[in-house]
mmCIF file of C-alpha atoms in Angstrom:
data_model
loop_
_atom_site.group_PDB
_atom_site.id
_atom_site.type_symbol
_atom_site.label_atom_id
_atom_site.label_comp_id
_atom_site.label_asym_id
_atom_site.label_seq_id
_atom_site.Cartn_x
_atom_site.Cartn_y
_atom_site.Cartn_z
ATOM 1 C CA MET A 4 112.347 4.568 -33.866
ATOM 2 C CA LYS A 5 109.576 6.026 -35.994
ATOM 3 C CA GLN A 6 111.973 8.724 -37.172
ATOM 4 C CA TYR A 7 114.036 6.004 -38.859
ATOM 5 C CA GLY A 8 111.051 4.313 -40.504
ATOM 6 C CA VAL A 9 110.742 1.496 -37.969
ATOM 7 C CA MET A 10 107.179 0.220 -37.518
ATOM 8 C CA VAL A 11 106.079 0.182 -33.870
ATOM 9 C CA PRO A 12 102.651 -0.151 -32.237
ATOM 10 C CA PRO A 13 100.989 3.211 -31.514
ATOM 11 C CA GLY A 14 100.706 4.130 -27.857
ATOM 12 C CA LYS A 15 101.511 6.624 -25.114
ATOM 13 C CA PRO A 16 103.332 6.493 -21.773
ATOM 14 C CA ALA A 17 101.469 7.100 -18.511
ATOM 15 C CA PHE A 18 103.175 8.212 -15.290
ATOM 16 C CA ASN A 19 100.094 8.329 -13.060
ATOM 17 C CA LEU A 20 96.740 6.575 -12.674
ATOM 18 C CA LYS A 21 94.731 9.433 -14.197
ATOM 19 C CA ASP A 22 96.761 9.469 -17.418
ATOM 20 C CA ALA A 23 96.668 5.665 -17.596
ATOM 21 C CA HIS A 24 92.869 5.746 -17.318
ATOM 22 C CA ASN A 25 92.415 8.460 -19.953
ATOM 23 C CA ILE A 26 94.871 7.017 -22.492
ATOM 24 C CA ALA A 27 93.473 3.510 -22.070
ATOM 25 C CA SER A 28 89.870 4.739 -22.464
ATOM 26 C CA ASN A 29 90.746 6.321 -25.793
ATOM 27 C CA ILE A 30 92.424 3.144 -27.077
ATOM 28 C CA LEU A 31 89.591 0.930 -25.794
ATOM 29 C CA ASP A 32 86.988 3.076 -27.583
ATOM 30 C CA ARG A 33 88.807 2.493 -30.893
ATOM 31 C CA HIS A 34 90.095 -1.060 -30.526
ATOM 32 C CA GLY A 35 88.260 -2.760 -27.647
ATOM 33 C CA LYS A 36 91.591 -3.791 -26.105
ATOM 34 C CA VAL A 37 94.700 -2.116 -24.730
ATOM 35 C CA VAL A 38 98.122 -3.476 -23.792
ATOM 36 C CA VAL A 39 99.485 -2.246 -20.444
ATOM 37 C CA LYS A 40 103.292 -2.614 -20.370
ATOM 38 C CA SER A 41 105.546 -1.944 -17.382
ATOM 39 C CA GLN A 42 108.519 0.225 -18.337
ATOM 40 C CA ILE A 43 111.712 -0.778 -16.502
ATOM 41 C CA HIS A 44 115.335 -1.314 -17.528
ATOM 42 C CA ALA A 45 115.093 -5.103 -17.667
ATOM 43 C CA GLY A 46 113.757 -7.878 -19.857
ATOM 44 C CA GLY A 47 111.390 -10.712 -18.991
ATOM 45 C CA ARG A 48 108.660 -8.304 -17.873
ATOM 46 C CA GLY A 49 105.787 -10.433 -19.109
ATOM 47 C CA LEU A 50 106.860 -13.325 -16.886
ATOM 48 C CA GLY A 51 107.814 -11.098 -13.963
ATOM 49 C CA THR A 52 106.069 -10.558 -10.643
ATOM 50 C CA VAL A 53 104.853 -7.220 -9.290
ATOM 51 C CA VAL A 54 105.330 -6.927 -5.529
ATOM 52 C CA LEU A 55 102.956 -4.485 -3.856
ATOM 53 C CA GLN A 56 105.077 -2.418 -1.468
ATOM 54 C CA ASP A 57 102.263 -1.070 0.704
ATOM 55 C CA ALA A 58 100.226 -4.236 1.158
ATOM 56 C CA GLY A 59 99.913 -6.919 3.810
ATOM 57 C CA LYS A 60 102.033 -5.726 6.711
ATOM 58 C CA HIS A 61 101.175 -8.848 8.666
ATOM 59 C CA GLU A 62 99.973 -11.195 5.947
ATOM 60 C CA GLY A 63 102.984 -10.789 3.594
ATOM 61 C CA LEU A 64 103.237 -8.784 0.416
ATOM 62 C CA GLU A 65 100.610 -9.275 -2.280
ATOM 63 C CA VAL A 66 101.787 -9.996 -5.804
ATOM 64 C CA LEU A 67 100.549 -9.501 -9.343
ATOM 65 C CA GLU A 68 101.807 -12.016 -11.854
ATOM 66 C CA GLY A 69 103.130 -10.437 -15.011
ATOM 67 C CA GLY A 70 104.300 -6.940 -15.862
ATOM 68 C CA VAL A 71 102.501 -6.877 -19.243
ATOM 69 C CA HIS A 72 98.722 -7.277 -19.511
ATOM 70 C CA MET A 73 96.098 -7.244 -22.255
ATOM 71 C CA CYS A 74 92.989 -5.500 -20.902
ATOM 72 C CA GLU A 75 89.505 -5.475 -22.439
ATOM 73 C CA ASP A 76 87.774 -2.958 -20.164
ATOM 74 C CA ILE A 77 88.681 0.148 -18.193
ATOM 75 C CA GLU A 78 88.019 -1.512 -14.832
ATOM 76 C CA ARG A 79 90.762 -4.052 -15.570
ATOM 77 C CA VAL A 80 93.102 -1.279 -16.701
ATOM 78 C CA ASP A 81 92.536 0.627 -13.445
ATOM 79 C CA TYR A 82 93.106 -2.549 -11.417
ATOM 80 C CA ILE A 83 96.384 -3.362 -13.233
ATOM 81 C CA ALA A 84 97.693 0.208 -13.316
ATOM 82 C CA LYS A 85 97.053 0.710 -9.605
ATOM 83 C CA ARG A 86 99.071 -2.393 -8.778
ATOM 84 C CA ILE A 87 101.952 -1.729 -11.173
ATOM 85 C CA LEU A 88 102.703 1.997 -10.854
ATOM 86 C CA GLY A 89 105.022 2.756 -7.958
ATOM 87 C CA ASN A 90 105.627 -0.887 -7.121
ATOM 88 C CA LYS A 91 108.499 -3.302 -7.768
ATOM 89 C CA LEU A 92 108.626 -5.610 -10.773
ATOM 90 C CA VAL A 93 110.881 -8.630 -10.282
ATOM 91 C CA THR A 94 112.117 -10.440 -13.409
ATOM 92 C CA LYS A 95 114.984 -12.761 -14.324
ATOM 93 C CA GLN A 96 117.098 -9.712 -15.123
ATOM 94 C CA THR A 97 116.344 -7.443 -12.132
ATOM 95 C CA GLY A 98 117.559 -9.611 -9.269
ATOM 96 C CA LYS A 99 115.424 -10.414 -6.251
ATOM 97 C CA ASP A 100 114.973 -6.747 -5.297
ATOM 98 C CA GLY A 101 113.275 -5.860 -8.590
ATOM 99 C CA LYS A 102 112.883 -2.386 -10.099
ATOM 100 C CA THR A 103 110.266 0.245 -9.324
ATOM 101 C CA VAL A 104 107.814 0.895 -12.165
ATOM 102 C CA SER A 105 107.316 4.635 -12.569
ATOM 103 C CA CYS A 106 105.884 4.478 -16.102
ATOM 104 C CA ILE A 107 103.542 2.202 -18.020
ATOM 105 C CA TYR A 108 103.139 2.202 -21.787
ATOM 106 C CA MET A 109 99.561 2.002 -23.040
ATOM 107 C CA ALA A 110 99.781 0.420 -26.497
ATOM 108 C CA GLU A 111 97.250 -0.334 -29.172
ATOM 109 C CA PRO A 112 96.817 -4.086 -29.729
ATOM 110 C CA ILE A 113 98.238 -5.617 -32.915
ATOM 111 C CA ALA A 114 95.719 -8.038 -34.380
ATOM 112 C CA GLY A 115 96.447 -11.237 -36.243
ATOM 113 C CA ILE A 116 100.013 -11.939 -35.141
ATOM 114 C CA ILE A 117 101.218 -14.975 -37.080
ATOM 115 C CA ALA A 118 104.742 -15.381 -35.763
ATOM 116 C CA GLU A 119 107.228 -13.792 -33.351
ATOM 117 C CA LYS A 120 110.933 -13.437 -34.219
ATOM 118 C CA TYR A 121 114.043 -12.251 -32.391
ATOM 119 C CA PHE A 122 116.375 -9.698 -33.962
ATOM 120 C CA ALA A 123 119.305 -7.698 -32.608
ATOM 121 C CA ILE A 124 122.214 -5.546 -33.723
ATOM 122 C CA LEU A 125 125.247 -5.301 -31.471
ATOM 123 C CA MET A 126 128.942 -4.556 -31.561
ATOM 124 C CA ASP A 127 130.951 -7.756 -31.977
ATOM 125 C CA ARG A 128 134.513 -7.920 -30.693
ATOM 126 C CA GLY A 129 135.411 -10.879 -32.908
ATOM 127 C CA SER A 130 134.495 -9.244 -36.220
ATOM 128 C CA GLN A 131 135.379 -5.770 -34.910
ATOM 129 C CA GLY A 132 132.140 -4.275 -36.109
ATOM 130 C CA PRO A 133 128.339 -4.513 -35.983
ATOM 131 C CA MET A 134 126.707 -7.930 -36.018
ATOM 132 C CA LEU A 135 123.154 -8.881 -36.997
ATOM 133 C CA VAL A 136 121.750 -11.593 -34.736
ATOM 134 C CA GLY A 137 118.417 -13.254 -35.368
ATOM 135 C CA SER A 138 116.247 -16.238 -34.601
ATOM 136 C CA PRO A 139 112.846 -17.420 -35.820
ATOM 137 C CA ALA A 140 112.142 -18.394 -32.188
ATOM 138 C CA GLY A 141 111.163 -14.985 -30.808
ATOM 139 C CA GLY A 142 108.929 -13.894 -27.962
ATOM 140 C CA MET A 143 111.021 -15.821 -25.446
ATOM 141 C CA ALA A 144 114.384 -15.459 -23.747
ATOM 142 C CA ILE A 145 117.067 -15.690 -26.431
ATOM 143 C CA GLU A 146 119.393 -17.279 -23.839
ATOM 144 C CA ASP A 147 117.001 -20.229 -23.617
ATOM 145 C CA VAL A 148 116.903 -20.548 -27.402
ATOM 146 C CA ALA A 149 120.705 -20.486 -27.601
ATOM 147 C CA ALA A 150 120.982 -23.181 -24.932
ATOM 148 C CA ALA A 151 118.298 -25.527 -26.268
ATOM 149 C CA THR A 152 118.443 -24.974 -30.053
ATOM 150 C CA PRO A 153 121.643 -23.102 -31.002
ATOM 151 C CA GLU A 154 121.056 -23.940 -34.657
ATOM 152 C CA LYS A 155 118.178 -21.436 -34.581
ATOM 153 C CA ILE A 156 120.547 -18.518 -33.935
ATOM 154 C CA PHE A 157 121.826 -16.774 -37.080
ATOM 155 C CA THR A 158 124.543 -14.119 -37.281
ATOM 156 C CA ILE A 159 125.784 -11.847 -40.067
ATOM 157 C CA PRO A 160 128.833 -9.600 -39.529
ATOM 158 C CA ILE A 161 128.522 -6.138 -41.088
ATOM 159 C CA ASP A 162 131.197 -3.952 -42.651
ATOM 160 C CA ILE A 163 130.659 -0.694 -40.751
ATOM 161 C CA VAL A 164 131.851 1.335 -43.766
ATOM 162 C CA THR A 165 129.490 -0.356 -46.251
ATOM 163 C CA GLY A 166 126.565 -0.933 -43.893
ATOM 164 C CA VAL A 167 123.845 -3.558 -44.300
ATOM 165 C CA THR A 168 123.404 -4.537 -47.934
ATOM 166 C CA ASP A 169 120.063 -5.509 -49.477
ATOM 167 C CA GLU A 170 121.359 -9.066 -49.798
ATOM 168 C CA GLN A 171 122.327 -9.302 -46.129
ATOM 169 C CA ALA A 172 119.003 -7.870 -44.962
ATOM 170 C CA LEU A 173 117.046 -10.293 -47.155
ATOM 171 C CA THR A 174 119.169 -13.230 -45.982
ATOM 172 C CA MET A 175 118.372 -12.403 -42.367
ATOM 173 C CA ALA A 176 114.664 -12.017 -43.178
ATOM 174 C CA LYS A 177 114.703 -15.518 -44.693
ATOM 175 C CA ASN A 178 116.613 -16.888 -41.692
ATOM 176 C CA LEU A 179 113.917 -15.438 -39.464
ATOM 177 C CA GLU A 180 111.381 -17.439 -41.528
ATOM 178 C CA PHE A 181 109.192 -14.550 -42.585
ATOM 179 C CA SER A 182 106.617 -15.529 -45.198
ATOM 180 C CA PRO A 183 107.880 -15.037 -48.780
ATOM 181 C CA ALA A 184 105.441 -12.183 -49.341
ATOM 182 C CA VAL A 185 106.689 -10.363 -46.205
ATOM 183 C CA GLN A 186 110.442 -10.953 -46.568
ATOM 184 C CA ASP A 187 111.095 -7.730 -48.488
ATOM 185 C CA LYS A 188 109.212 -5.716 -45.835
ATOM 186 C CA ALA A 189 111.143 -7.462 -43.054
ATOM 187 C CA ALA A 190 114.425 -6.753 -44.856
ATOM 188 C CA SER A 191 113.432 -3.096 -45.113
ATOM 189 C CA GLN A 192 112.765 -2.999 -41.352
ATOM 190 C CA ILE A 193 116.160 -4.578 -40.716
ATOM 191 C CA LYS A 194 117.846 -1.859 -42.771
ATOM 192 C CA HIS A 195 115.890 0.870 -40.967
ATOM 193 C CA LEU A 196 116.925 -0.599 -37.618
ATOM 194 C CA TYR A 197 120.558 -0.581 -38.717
ATOM 195 C CA GLU A 198 120.228 3.065 -39.799
ATOM 196 C CA MET A 199 118.912 3.847 -36.318
ATOM 197 C CA PHE A 200 121.754 1.833 -34.739
ATOM 198 C CA ILE A 201 124.360 3.945 -36.548
ATOM 199 C CA GLY A 202 122.480 7.248 -36.398
ATOM 200 C CA THR A 203 121.949 7.148 -32.621
ATOM 201 C CA ASP A 204 125.411 5.792 -31.692
ATOM 202 C CA ALA A 205 123.761 2.688 -30.263
ATOM 203 C CA THR A 206 125.768 -0.219 -28.911
ATOM 204 C CA GLN A 207 122.787 -2.585 -28.948
ATOM 205 C CA VAL A 208 119.376 -2.721 -30.565
ATOM 206 C CA GLU A 209 117.332 -5.729 -29.464
ATOM 207 C CA ILE A 210 113.854 -6.420 -30.838
ATOM 208 C CA ASN A 211 111.897 -9.197 -29.162
ATOM 209 C CA PRO A 212 109.495 -9.818 -30.675
ATOM 210 C CA LEU A 213 109.749 -8.695 -34.283
ATOM 211 C CA VAL A 214 106.388 -9.950 -35.560
ATOM 212 C CA GLU A 215 104.597 -10.827 -38.764
ATOM 213 C CA ASN A 216 100.836 -10.321 -38.807
ATOM 214 C CA GLU A 217 97.951 -11.317 -41.056
ATOM 215 C CA ALA A 218 98.019 -7.889 -42.720
ATOM 216 C CA GLY A 219 101.441 -8.791 -44.126
ATOM 217 C CA ALA A 220 103.442 -6.363 -42.007
ATOM 218 C CA ALA A 221 106.719 -6.771 -40.142
ATOM 219 C CA MET A 222 106.600 -4.781 -36.906
ATOM 220 C CA CYS A 223 108.662 -4.278 -33.725
ATOM 221 C CA LEU A 224 106.544 -4.919 -30.634
ATOM 222 C CA ASP A 225 109.252 -4.508 -28.002
ATOM 223 C CA ALA A 226 112.735 -3.017 -28.008
ATOM 224 C CA LYS A 227 115.772 -2.622 -25.787
ATOM 225 C CA LEU A 228 118.299 0.041 -26.827
ATOM 226 C CA ASN A 229 121.731 0.808 -25.383
ATOM 227 C CA PHE A 230 123.765 3.878 -26.352
ATOM 228 C CA ASP A 231 127.447 4.746 -26.253
ATOM 229 C CA ASP A 232 128.096 7.062 -23.291
ATOM 230 C CA ASN A 233 130.926 8.682 -25.243
ATOM 231 C CA ALA A 234 128.380 9.963 -27.778
ATOM 232 C CA LYS A 235 126.423 11.962 -25.210
ATOM 233 C CA PHE A 236 127.688 15.257 -26.655
ATOM 234 C CA ARG A 237 126.004 14.580 -30.015
ATOM 235 C CA GLN A 238 123.007 12.568 -28.798
ATOM 236 C CA ALA A 239 121.739 15.104 -26.269
ATOM 237 C CA GLU A 240 118.085 14.499 -27.159
ATOM 238 C CA ILE A 241 118.408 10.798 -26.372
ATOM 239 C CA PHE A 242 120.421 11.246 -23.177
ATOM 240 C CA ASP A 243 117.958 13.873 -21.926
ATOM 241 C CA MET A 244 115.419 11.026 -21.730
ATOM 242 C CA ARG A 245 117.635 9.100 -19.296
ATOM 243 C CA ASP A 246 115.620 7.850 -16.313
ATOM 244 C CA THR A 247 118.095 7.668 -13.436
ATOM 245 C CA THR A 248 115.392 6.218 -11.141
ATOM 246 C CA GLN A 249 115.849 2.963 -13.052
ATOM 247 C CA GLU A 250 119.576 2.878 -12.300
ATOM 248 C CA ASP A 251 121.600 2.045 -9.218
ATOM 249 C CA GLU A 252 121.864 5.298 -7.252
ATOM 250 C CA ARG A 253 125.549 4.595 -6.592
ATOM 251 C CA GLU A 254 126.278 4.125 -10.296
ATOM 252 C CA VAL A 255 124.557 7.411 -11.136
ATOM 253 C CA LYS A 256 126.560 9.229 -8.463
ATOM 254 C CA ALA A 257 129.813 7.623 -9.624
ATOM 255 C CA SER A 258 129.237 8.687 -13.228
ATOM 256 C CA GLU A 259 129.199 12.339 -12.125
ATOM 257 C CA TYR A 260 132.897 11.982 -11.277
ATOM 258 C CA ASP A 261 133.889 9.825 -14.268
ATOM 259 C CA ILE A 262 134.042 6.722 -12.089
ATOM 260 C CA ASN A 263 132.968 3.428 -13.638
ATOM 261 C CA TYR A 264 131.029 1.663 -10.887
ATOM 262 C CA ILE A 265 128.875 -1.468 -10.828
ATOM 263 C CA GLY A 266 127.466 -2.745 -7.550
ATOM 264 C CA LEU A 267 127.753 -6.484 -6.826
ATOM 265 C CA ASP A 268 126.643 -8.788 -4.012
ATOM 266 C CA GLY A 269 129.955 -9.510 -2.252
ATOM 267 C CA ASN A 270 131.619 -7.929 0.794
ATOM 268 C CA ILE A 271 135.096 -6.948 -0.496
ATOM 269 C CA ALA A 272 135.093 -3.587 -2.253
ATOM 270 C CA CYS A 273 137.584 -2.904 -5.048
ATOM 271 C CA MET A 274 139.062 0.422 -6.100
ATOM 272 C CA VAL A 275 141.296 0.204 -9.174
ATOM 273 C CA ASN A 276 142.618 2.423 -11.977
ATOM 274 C CA GLY A 277 141.935 0.584 -15.229
ATOM 275 C CA ALA A 278 139.157 -1.763 -16.325
ATOM 276 C CA GLY A 279 141.485 -4.697 -17.039
ATOM 277 C CA LEU A 280 143.184 -4.320 -13.661
ATOM 278 C CA ALA A 281 139.746 -4.155 -12.028
ATOM 279 C CA MET A 282 138.722 -7.456 -13.633
ATOM 280 C CA ALA A 283 141.991 -9.071 -12.526
ATOM 281 C CA THR A 284 141.443 -7.787 -8.975
ATOM 282 C CA MET A 285 137.951 -9.254 -8.852
ATOM 283 C CA ASP A 286 139.261 -12.567 -10.194
ATOM 284 C CA ILE A 287 141.981 -12.874 -7.561
ATOM 285 C CA ILE A 288 139.503 -12.055 -4.787
ATOM 286 C CA LYS A 289 137.405 -14.983 -6.020
ATOM 287 C CA LEU A 290 140.546 -17.141 -6.199
ATOM 288 C CA TYR A 291 141.177 -16.575 -2.493
ATOM 289 C CA GLY A 292 137.599 -17.421 -1.582
ATOM 290 C CA GLY A 293 136.166 -13.906 -1.344
ATOM 291 C CA GLU A 294 133.320 -12.140 -3.133
ATOM 292 C CA PRO A 295 133.716 -8.705 -4.801
ATOM 293 C CA ALA A 296 131.267 -6.030 -3.655
ATOM 294 C CA ASN A 297 131.712 -3.908 -6.751
ATOM 295 C CA PHE A 298 133.524 -3.150 -9.976
ATOM 296 C CA LEU A 299 135.110 0.271 -9.517
ATOM 297 C CA ASP A 300 137.437 1.772 -12.120
ATOM 298 C CA LEU A 301 138.841 5.234 -11.419
ATOM 299 C CA GLY A 302 140.318 5.519 -14.890
ATOM 300 C CA GLY A 303 143.871 6.589 -15.598
ATOM 301 C CA GLY A 304 144.075 9.561 -13.252
ATOM 302 C CA ALA A 305 142.926 8.349 -9.816
ATOM 303 C CA SER A 306 142.691 11.927 -8.497
ATOM 304 C CA GLU A 307 142.100 12.590 -4.805
ATOM 305 C CA LYS A 308 138.617 13.932 -5.635
ATOM 306 C CA GLN A 309 137.712 10.699 -7.425
ATOM 307 C CA VAL A 310 139.139 8.585 -4.609
ATOM 308 C CA THR A 311 137.160 10.614 -2.067
ATOM 309 C CA GLU A 312 133.889 10.085 -3.921
ATOM 310 C CA ALA A 313 134.692 6.387 -4.406
ATOM 311 C CA PHE A 314 135.310 5.996 -0.661
ATOM 312 C CA LYS A 315 131.967 7.677 0.030
ATOM 313 C CA LEU A 316 130.211 5.117 -2.162
ATOM 314 C CA ILE A 317 132.011 2.220 -0.497
ATOM 315 C CA GLN A 318 131.614 3.566 3.052
ATOM 316 C CA GLY A 319 127.857 3.775 2.470
ATOM 317 C CA ASP A 320 127.580 0.127 1.419
ATOM 318 C CA PRO A 321 126.641 -1.894 4.548
ATOM 319 C CA LYS A 322 127.725 -5.154 2.897
ATOM 320 C CA VAL A 323 131.372 -4.098 2.573
ATOM 321 C CA ASP A 324 133.710 -5.592 5.197
ATOM 322 C CA ALA A 325 137.057 -4.702 3.572
ATOM 323 C CA ILE A 326 138.394 -2.502 0.779
ATOM 324 C CA LEU A 327 141.110 -3.571 -1.650
ATOM 325 C CA VAL A 328 142.781 -0.670 -3.455
ATOM 326 C CA ASN A 329 144.907 -1.799 -6.408
ATOM 327 C CA ILE A 330 146.593 1.125 -8.169
ATOM 328 C CA PHE A 331 149.257 1.206 -10.853
ATOM 329 C CA GLY A 332 151.279 4.412 -10.743
ATOM 330 C CA GLY A 333 152.264 5.249 -14.276
ATOM 331 C CA ILE A 334 151.315 8.737 -15.374
ATOM 332 C CA MET A 335 150.677 9.621 -11.729
ATOM 333 C CA ARG A 336 153.347 8.624 -9.153
ATOM 334 C CA CYS A 337 152.574 6.152 -6.365
ATOM 335 C CA ASP A 338 153.530 8.607 -3.594
ATOM 336 C CA ILE A 339 151.011 11.147 -4.911
ATOM 337 C CA ILE A 340 148.357 8.430 -5.220
ATOM 338 C CA ALA A 341 149.095 7.193 -1.681
ATOM 339 C CA ALA A 342 148.826 10.708 -0.268
ATOM 340 C CA GLY A 343 145.523 11.105 -2.097
ATOM 341 C CA ILE A 344 144.214 7.821 -0.700
ATOM 342 C CA VAL A 345 145.127 8.763 2.859
ATOM 343 C CA GLY A 346 143.708 12.271 2.480
ATOM 344 C CA ALA A 347 140.470 10.944 1.002
ATOM 345 C CA ALA A 348 140.106 8.312 3.718
ATOM 346 C CA LYS A 349 140.528 10.968 6.420
ATOM 347 C CA SER A 350 138.031 13.362 4.823
ATOM 348 C CA VAL A 351 135.414 10.650 4.458
ATOM 349 C CA GLY A 352 136.014 9.288 7.960
ATOM 350 C CA LEU A 353 136.638 5.824 6.532
ATOM 351 C CA THR A 354 136.052 3.098 9.121
ATOM 352 C CA LYS A 355 136.355 -0.004 6.958
ATOM 353 C CA PRO A 356 139.703 -1.879 6.801
ATOM 354 C CA LEU A 357 141.757 -0.701 3.815
ATOM 355 C CA ILE A 358 144.298 -2.876 2.002
ATOM 356 C CA VAL A 359 146.435 -0.961 -0.504
ATOM 357 C CA ARG A 360 148.571 -2.480 -3.230
ATOM 358 C CA LEU A 361 150.633 0.015 -5.195
ATOM 359 C CA GLU A 362 152.928 -0.658 -8.141
ATOM 360 C CA GLY A 363 154.883 1.657 -10.416
ATOM 361 C CA THR A 364 156.804 4.894 -10.070
ATOM 362 C CA ASN A 365 157.861 5.751 -6.490
ATOM 363 C CA VAL A 366 156.165 2.647 -5.097
ATOM 364 C CA ASP A 367 158.414 2.501 -2.001
ATOM 365 C CA GLN A 368 157.578 6.073 -1.058
ATOM 366 C CA GLY A 369 153.889 5.336 -1.622
ATOM 367 C CA ASN A 370 153.937 2.253 0.619
ATOM 368 C CA ALA A 371 155.713 4.239 3.336
ATOM 369 C CA ILE A 372 152.876 6.788 3.302
ATOM 370 C CA ILE A 373 150.286 3.998 3.591
ATOM 371 C CA LYS A 374 152.208 2.337 6.433
ATOM 372 C CA GLU A 375 152.482 5.611 8.328
ATOM 373 C CA ALA A 376 148.697 6.111 8.090
ATOM 374 C CA HIS A 377 147.941 2.557 9.285
ATOM 375 C CA ALA A 378 146.656 3.444 12.724
ATOM 376 C CA GLU A 379 144.634 6.484 11.665
ATOM 377 C CA VAL A 380 142.789 5.197 8.607
ATOM 378 C CA HIS A 381 143.107 1.390 8.991
ATOM 379 C CA ALA A 382 145.436 1.340 5.970
ATOM 380 C CA ILE A 383 147.450 -1.835 5.356
ATOM 381 C CA PRO A 384 150.087 -1.922 2.580
ATOM 382 C CA ALA A 385 150.438 -5.095 0.481
ATOM 383 C CA SER A 386 153.611 -6.313 -1.199
ATOM 384 C CA ASP A 387 151.842 -7.590 -4.304
ATOM 385 C CA LEU A 388 148.374 -8.451 -5.608
ATOM 386 C CA ASP A 389 148.380 -11.939 -4.084
ATOM 387 C CA ASP A 390 149.263 -10.492 -0.690
ATOM 388 C CA ALA A 391 146.554 -7.827 -1.042
ATOM 389 C CA ALA A 392 143.842 -10.316 -1.999
ATOM 390 C CA LYS A 393 144.777 -12.710 0.809
ATOM 391 C CA LYS A 394 144.697 -9.935 3.426
ATOM 392 C CA ALA A 395 141.378 -8.584 2.164
ATOM 393 C CA CYS A 396 139.761 -12.024 2.116
ATOM 394 C CA ASP A 397 141.107 -12.889 5.572
ATOM 395 C CA ILE A 398 139.757 -9.669 7.070
ATOM 396 C CA ALA A 399 136.341 -10.109 5.416
ATOM 397 C CA ARG A 400 136.191 -13.727 6.557
ATOM 398 C CA ILE A 401 137.088 -12.858 10.154
ATOM 399 C CA LYS A 402 134.570 -10.040 10.266
ATOM 400 C CA LYS A 403 131.808 -12.267 8.910
ATOM 401 C CA LEU A 404 132.556 -14.924 11.525
ATOM 402 C CA ALA A 405 132.614 -12.256 14.230
ATOM 403 C CA GLU A 406 129.188 -10.978 13.157
ATOM 404 C CA GLN A 407 127.772 -14.494 13.205
ATOM 405 C CA SER A 408 129.118 -15.134 16.710
ATOM 406 C CA SER A 409 128.501 -11.579 18.056
ATOM 407 C CA LEU A 410 132.178 -11.162 18.927
ATOM 408 C CA LYS A 411 134.237 -7.972 18.779
ATOM 409 C CA VAL A 412 137.466 -8.341 16.866
ATOM 410 C CA SER A 413 140.436 -6.132 16.060
ATOM 411 C CA PHE A 414 141.713 -5.761 12.510
ATOM 412 C CA GLU A 415 145.238 -4.733 13.509
ATOM 413 C CA ILE A 416 146.963 -7.028 11.025
ATOM 414 C CA PRO A 417 150.782 -6.966 11.476
ATOM 415 C CA LEU A 418 152.526 -4.890 8.828
#
């Protein structure tokens, strides 16, 4: 951010207790205070809860309230760092399992903060380009601001060819209610942030808070940045900083094979070729009373190698009770896709019930292959998407009831 002229508080990351102690001591000697900030891929860290993983085997886990702390002495820094590093931070955005904190940022305190603002740049589908989003109510969840006081949310669509004009930047600075004497500086920061947004192939730049202090400066105290995966080839320096420990292990593994995967909380796994088809598949599962276990898009090819790796991910998910495969055979014929599905299922040793809906070129031949493999790989062909969703939901429902009643059931659904 500094490379683009964005003002940020000075500080250094620490990955162990020794570095945290040494960096904090240096900042304390110069400023008398230091800010200790948990670094995870989620917002709401200040209001989060740190769960100590190695504490209280019989008494219950200890907790530390807050993932961001202002410390005034080294003893407090050591106490906080010891409880944050290596433990889970649970926030509104992490889910109940939280995320492990492997890094803390030791920042110099910014004195005399007068006001906290919210500012973001993102890609907007409606205007088909970048959008500036801002609110004078910063330092809190923007979702809460939008729900309670939507009139405090301001947006300005940007022509991606022209970029942010001086007029647009100044208008946003005024909307954010910066003091008149600071508005030009705030507008300059907005333009620098937009330059960074374009220069790094970002899809989102979120600053919360963007502050004004007594010294008359506009400064970014916290930032969340997302980058376009397709720009990895020209943003190598940024992508080299990727911390895969902060990501779902399954999603990281899937990305190695060009599989778009997002883990969910349901028990019916989906395997689909095409993002739109994947969304429709998840919707129809919900319609029939089921819960999707994942979003899984194989892309246009659906090669046997991709299917094999996708089955490995699904087979390793203990929550999955049934798998719904929904493939459209266009560029690749349904009989080839079906053969790939059966081959992949055999190589993985798939044990979970498999419902396959095929549509497109050579669909009859593809369904015949699935039907023939029914006994060996628990494959069940479906006539259409409704039929597939109903079968998947019925199987998942029966299995869940069986688990609750400790009964053994057979999933030999008539073909």
